[in-house]
XYZ file of N, CA and C in Angstrom:
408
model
N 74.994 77.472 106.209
C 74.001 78.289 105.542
C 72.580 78.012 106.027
N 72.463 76.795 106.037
C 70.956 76.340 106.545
C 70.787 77.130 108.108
N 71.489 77.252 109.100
C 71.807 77.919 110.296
C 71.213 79.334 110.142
N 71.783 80.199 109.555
C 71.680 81.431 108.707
C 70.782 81.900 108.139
N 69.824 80.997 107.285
C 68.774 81.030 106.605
C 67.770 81.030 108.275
N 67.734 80.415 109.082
C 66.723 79.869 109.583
C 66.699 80.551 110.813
N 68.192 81.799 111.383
C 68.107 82.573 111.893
C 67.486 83.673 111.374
N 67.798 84.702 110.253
C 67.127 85.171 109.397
C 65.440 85.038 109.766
N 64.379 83.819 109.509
C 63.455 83.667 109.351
C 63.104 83.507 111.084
N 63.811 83.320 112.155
C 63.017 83.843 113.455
C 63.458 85.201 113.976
N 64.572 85.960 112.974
C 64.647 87.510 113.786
C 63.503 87.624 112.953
N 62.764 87.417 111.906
C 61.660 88.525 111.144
C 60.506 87.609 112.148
N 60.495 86.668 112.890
C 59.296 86.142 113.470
C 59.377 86.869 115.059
N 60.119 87.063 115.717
C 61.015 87.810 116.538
C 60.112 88.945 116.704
N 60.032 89.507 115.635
C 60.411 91.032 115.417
C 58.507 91.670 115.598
N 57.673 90.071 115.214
C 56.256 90.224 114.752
C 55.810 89.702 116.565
N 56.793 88.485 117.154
C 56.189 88.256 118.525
C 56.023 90.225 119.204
N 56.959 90.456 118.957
C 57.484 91.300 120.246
C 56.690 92.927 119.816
N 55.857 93.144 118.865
C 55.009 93.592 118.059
C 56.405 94.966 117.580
N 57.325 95.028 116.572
C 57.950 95.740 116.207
C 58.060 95.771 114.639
N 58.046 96.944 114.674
C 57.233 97.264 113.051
C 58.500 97.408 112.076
N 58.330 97.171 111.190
C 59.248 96.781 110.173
C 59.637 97.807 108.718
N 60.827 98.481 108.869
C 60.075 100.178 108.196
C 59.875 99.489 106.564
N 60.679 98.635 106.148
C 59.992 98.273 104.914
C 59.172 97.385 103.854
N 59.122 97.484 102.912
C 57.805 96.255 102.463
C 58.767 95.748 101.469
N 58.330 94.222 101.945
C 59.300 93.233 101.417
C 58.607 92.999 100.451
N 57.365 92.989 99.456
C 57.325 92.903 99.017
C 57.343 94.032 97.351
N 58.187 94.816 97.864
C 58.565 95.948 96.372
C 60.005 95.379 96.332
N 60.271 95.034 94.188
C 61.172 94.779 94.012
C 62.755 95.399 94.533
N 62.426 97.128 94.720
C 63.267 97.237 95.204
C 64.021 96.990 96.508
N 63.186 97.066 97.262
C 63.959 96.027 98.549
C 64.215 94.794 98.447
N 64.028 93.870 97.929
C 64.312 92.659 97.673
C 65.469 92.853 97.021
N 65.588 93.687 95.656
C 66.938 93.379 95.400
C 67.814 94.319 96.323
N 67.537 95.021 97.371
C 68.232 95.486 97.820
C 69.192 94.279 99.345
N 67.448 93.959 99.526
C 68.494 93.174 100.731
C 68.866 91.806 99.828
N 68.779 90.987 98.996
C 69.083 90.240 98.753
C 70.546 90.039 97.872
N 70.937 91.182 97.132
C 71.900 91.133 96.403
C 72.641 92.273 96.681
N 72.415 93.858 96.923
C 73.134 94.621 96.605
C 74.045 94.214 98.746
N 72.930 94.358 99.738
C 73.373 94.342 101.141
C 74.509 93.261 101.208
N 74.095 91.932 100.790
C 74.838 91.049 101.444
C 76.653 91.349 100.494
N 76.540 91.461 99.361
C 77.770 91.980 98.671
C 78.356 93.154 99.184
N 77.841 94.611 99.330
C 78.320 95.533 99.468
C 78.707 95.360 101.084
N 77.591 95.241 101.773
C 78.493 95.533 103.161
C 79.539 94.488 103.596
N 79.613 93.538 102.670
C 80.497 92.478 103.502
C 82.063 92.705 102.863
N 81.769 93.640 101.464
C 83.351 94.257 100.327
C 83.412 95.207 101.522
N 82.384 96.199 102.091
C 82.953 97.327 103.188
C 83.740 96.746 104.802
N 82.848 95.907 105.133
C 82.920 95.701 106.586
C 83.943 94.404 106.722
N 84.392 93.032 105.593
C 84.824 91.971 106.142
C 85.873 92.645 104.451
N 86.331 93.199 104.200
C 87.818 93.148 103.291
C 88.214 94.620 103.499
N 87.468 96.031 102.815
C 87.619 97.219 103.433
C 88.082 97.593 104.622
N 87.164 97.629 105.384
C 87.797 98.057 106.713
C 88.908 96.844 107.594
N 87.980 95.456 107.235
C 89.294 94.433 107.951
C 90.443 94.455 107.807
N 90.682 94.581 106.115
C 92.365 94.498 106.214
C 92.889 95.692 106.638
N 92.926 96.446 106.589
C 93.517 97.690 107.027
C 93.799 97.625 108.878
N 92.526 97.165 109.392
C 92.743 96.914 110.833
C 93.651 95.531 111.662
N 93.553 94.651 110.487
C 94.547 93.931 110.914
C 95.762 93.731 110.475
N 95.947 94.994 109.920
C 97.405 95.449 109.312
C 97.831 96.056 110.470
N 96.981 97.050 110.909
C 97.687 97.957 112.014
C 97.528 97.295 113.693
N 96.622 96.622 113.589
C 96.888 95.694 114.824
C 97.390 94.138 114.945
N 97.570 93.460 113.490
C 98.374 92.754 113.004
C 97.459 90.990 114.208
N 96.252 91.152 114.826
C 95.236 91.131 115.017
C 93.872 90.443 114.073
N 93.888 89.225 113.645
C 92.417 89.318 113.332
C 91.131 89.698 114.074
N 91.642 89.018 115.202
C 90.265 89.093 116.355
C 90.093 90.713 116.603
N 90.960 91.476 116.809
C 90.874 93.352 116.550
C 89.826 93.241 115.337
N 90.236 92.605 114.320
C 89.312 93.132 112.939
C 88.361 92.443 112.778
N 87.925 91.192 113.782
C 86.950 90.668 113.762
C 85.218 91.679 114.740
N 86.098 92.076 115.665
C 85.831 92.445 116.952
C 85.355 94.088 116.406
N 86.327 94.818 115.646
C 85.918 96.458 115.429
C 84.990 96.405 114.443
N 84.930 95.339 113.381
C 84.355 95.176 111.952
C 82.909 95.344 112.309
N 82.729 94.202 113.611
C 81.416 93.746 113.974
C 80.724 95.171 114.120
N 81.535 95.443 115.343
C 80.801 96.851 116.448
C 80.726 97.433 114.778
N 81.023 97.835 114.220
C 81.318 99.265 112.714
C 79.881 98.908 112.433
N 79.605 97.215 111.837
C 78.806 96.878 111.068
C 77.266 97.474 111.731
N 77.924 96.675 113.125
C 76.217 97.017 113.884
C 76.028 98.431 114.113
N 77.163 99.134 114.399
C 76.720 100.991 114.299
C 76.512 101.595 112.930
N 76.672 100.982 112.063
C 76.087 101.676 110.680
C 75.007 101.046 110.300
N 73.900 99.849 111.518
C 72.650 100.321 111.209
C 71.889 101.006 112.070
N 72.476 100.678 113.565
C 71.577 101.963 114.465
C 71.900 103.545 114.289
N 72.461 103.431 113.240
C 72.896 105.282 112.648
C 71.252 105.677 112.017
N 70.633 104.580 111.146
C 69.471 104.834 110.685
C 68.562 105.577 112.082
N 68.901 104.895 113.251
C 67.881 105.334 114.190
C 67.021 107.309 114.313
N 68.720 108.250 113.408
C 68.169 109.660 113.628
C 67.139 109.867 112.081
N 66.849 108.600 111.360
C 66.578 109.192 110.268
C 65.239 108.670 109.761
N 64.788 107.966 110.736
C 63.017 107.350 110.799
C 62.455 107.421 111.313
N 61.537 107.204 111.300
C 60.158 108.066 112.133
C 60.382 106.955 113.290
N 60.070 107.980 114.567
C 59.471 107.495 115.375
C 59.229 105.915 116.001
N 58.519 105.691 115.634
C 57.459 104.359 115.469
C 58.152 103.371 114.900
N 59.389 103.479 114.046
C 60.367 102.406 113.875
C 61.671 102.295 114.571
N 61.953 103.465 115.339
C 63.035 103.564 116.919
C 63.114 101.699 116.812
N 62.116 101.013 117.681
C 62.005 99.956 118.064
C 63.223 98.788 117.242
N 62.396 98.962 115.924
C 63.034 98.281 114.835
C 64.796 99.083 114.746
N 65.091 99.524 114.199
C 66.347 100.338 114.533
C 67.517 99.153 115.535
N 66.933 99.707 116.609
C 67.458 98.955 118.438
C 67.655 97.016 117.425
N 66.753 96.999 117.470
C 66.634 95.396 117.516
C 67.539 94.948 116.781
N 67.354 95.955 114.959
C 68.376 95.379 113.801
C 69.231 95.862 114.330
N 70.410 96.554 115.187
C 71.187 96.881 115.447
C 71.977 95.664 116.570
N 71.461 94.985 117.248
C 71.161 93.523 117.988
C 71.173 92.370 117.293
N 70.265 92.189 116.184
C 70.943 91.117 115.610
C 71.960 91.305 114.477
N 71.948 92.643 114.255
C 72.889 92.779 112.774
C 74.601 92.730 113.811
N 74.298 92.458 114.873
C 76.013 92.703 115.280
C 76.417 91.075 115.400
N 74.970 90.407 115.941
C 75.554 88.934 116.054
C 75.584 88.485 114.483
N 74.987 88.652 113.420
C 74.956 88.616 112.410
C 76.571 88.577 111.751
N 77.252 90.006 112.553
C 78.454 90.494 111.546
C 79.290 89.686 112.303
N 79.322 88.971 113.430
C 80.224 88.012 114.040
C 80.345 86.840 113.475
N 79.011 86.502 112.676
C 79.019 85.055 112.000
C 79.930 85.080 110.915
N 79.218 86.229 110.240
C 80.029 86.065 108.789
C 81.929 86.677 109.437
N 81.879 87.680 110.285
C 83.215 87.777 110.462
C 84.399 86.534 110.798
N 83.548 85.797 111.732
C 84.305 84.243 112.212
C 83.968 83.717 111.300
N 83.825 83.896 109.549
C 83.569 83.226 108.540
C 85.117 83.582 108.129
N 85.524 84.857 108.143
C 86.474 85.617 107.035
C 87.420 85.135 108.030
N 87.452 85.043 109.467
C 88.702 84.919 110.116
C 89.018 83.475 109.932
N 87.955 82.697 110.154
C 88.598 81.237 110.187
C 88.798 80.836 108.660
N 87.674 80.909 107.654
C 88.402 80.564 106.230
C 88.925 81.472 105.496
N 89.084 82.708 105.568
C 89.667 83.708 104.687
C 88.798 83.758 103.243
N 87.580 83.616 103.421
C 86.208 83.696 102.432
C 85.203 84.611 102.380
N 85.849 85.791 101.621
C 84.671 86.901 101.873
C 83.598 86.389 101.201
N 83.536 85.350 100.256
C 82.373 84.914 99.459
C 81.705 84.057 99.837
N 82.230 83.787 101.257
C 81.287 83.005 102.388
C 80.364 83.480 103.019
N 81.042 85.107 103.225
C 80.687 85.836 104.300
C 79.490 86.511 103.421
N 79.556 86.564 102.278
C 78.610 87.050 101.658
C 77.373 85.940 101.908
N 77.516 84.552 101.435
C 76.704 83.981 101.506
C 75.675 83.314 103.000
N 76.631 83.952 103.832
C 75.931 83.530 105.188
C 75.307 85.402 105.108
N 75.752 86.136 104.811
C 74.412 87.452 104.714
C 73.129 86.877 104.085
N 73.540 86.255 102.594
C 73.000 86.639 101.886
C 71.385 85.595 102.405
N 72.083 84.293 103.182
C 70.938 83.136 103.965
C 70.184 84.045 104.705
N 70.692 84.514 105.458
C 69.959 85.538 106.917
C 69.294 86.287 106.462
N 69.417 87.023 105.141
C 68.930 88.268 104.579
C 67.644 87.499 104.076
N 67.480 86.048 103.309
C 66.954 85.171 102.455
C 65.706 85.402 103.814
N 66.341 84.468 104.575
C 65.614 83.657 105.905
C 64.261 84.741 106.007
N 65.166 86.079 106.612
C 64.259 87.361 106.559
C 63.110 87.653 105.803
N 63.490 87.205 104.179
C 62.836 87.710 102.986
C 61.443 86.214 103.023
N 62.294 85.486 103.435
C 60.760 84.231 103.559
C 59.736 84.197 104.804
N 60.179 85.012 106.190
C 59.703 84.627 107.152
C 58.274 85.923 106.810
N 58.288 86.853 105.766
C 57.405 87.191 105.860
C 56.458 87.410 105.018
N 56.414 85.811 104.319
C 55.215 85.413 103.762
C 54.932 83.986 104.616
N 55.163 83.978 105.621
C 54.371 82.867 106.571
C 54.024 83.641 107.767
């Protein structure tokens, strides 16, 4: 978790070197509880139990459901890319880059311990990490 947390807090430092703008403000409650509680729960019930078991039913395969889960995870955030302005393209690309190495962590979470409530909690560090790196 400490790993997680502290990746989290250099993609949002990352994101400020490389001057890429950030479409939302971390500081309104609703994003906070969005990335902090509703993201790391919901996409990890969609992407590491939803779609996994089913794929490693039919390819009988974890590493298939480790491997398709990821790519799914990281294309359902560069999908945002047709639906923001412009000027956050940048941002889009990038979260789409780390949200795939992201979905590999927590996925080689679910494959090696069979802990979606791991996998939640290594989101939920990264998501954290994120949420602190930008008040320093």
């Amino acid at each position: 978790l400490p790993l997680a947390l502290a990746s989290g807090f250099a993609i949002f430092k990352l994101a400020q070197v490389f001057g890429i703008l950030i479409p939302f403000d971390l500081r309104s409650r609703e994003i906070i509880f969005f990335l902090l509680a509703v993201a790391p729960i919901l996409e990890e019930l969609i992407f590491r139990f939803l779609l996994w078991n089913p794929i490693q039913i039919l390819t009988r395969r974890p590493v298939i459901a480790l491997l398709g889960t990821s790519l799914l995870f990281s294309y359902s955030h560069l999908h945002a890319i047709w639906f923001v302005p412009e000027e956050f393209h940048r941002f889009v690309v990038f979260q789409t880059i780390y949200t795939l190495l992201l979905a590999f962590a927590c996925g080689h979470y679910v494959y090696k311990h069979r802990s979606l409530s791991g996998a939640m909690a290594l989101h939920f560090a990264f998501n954290l990490g994120f949420f602190f790196a930008s008040f320093v």
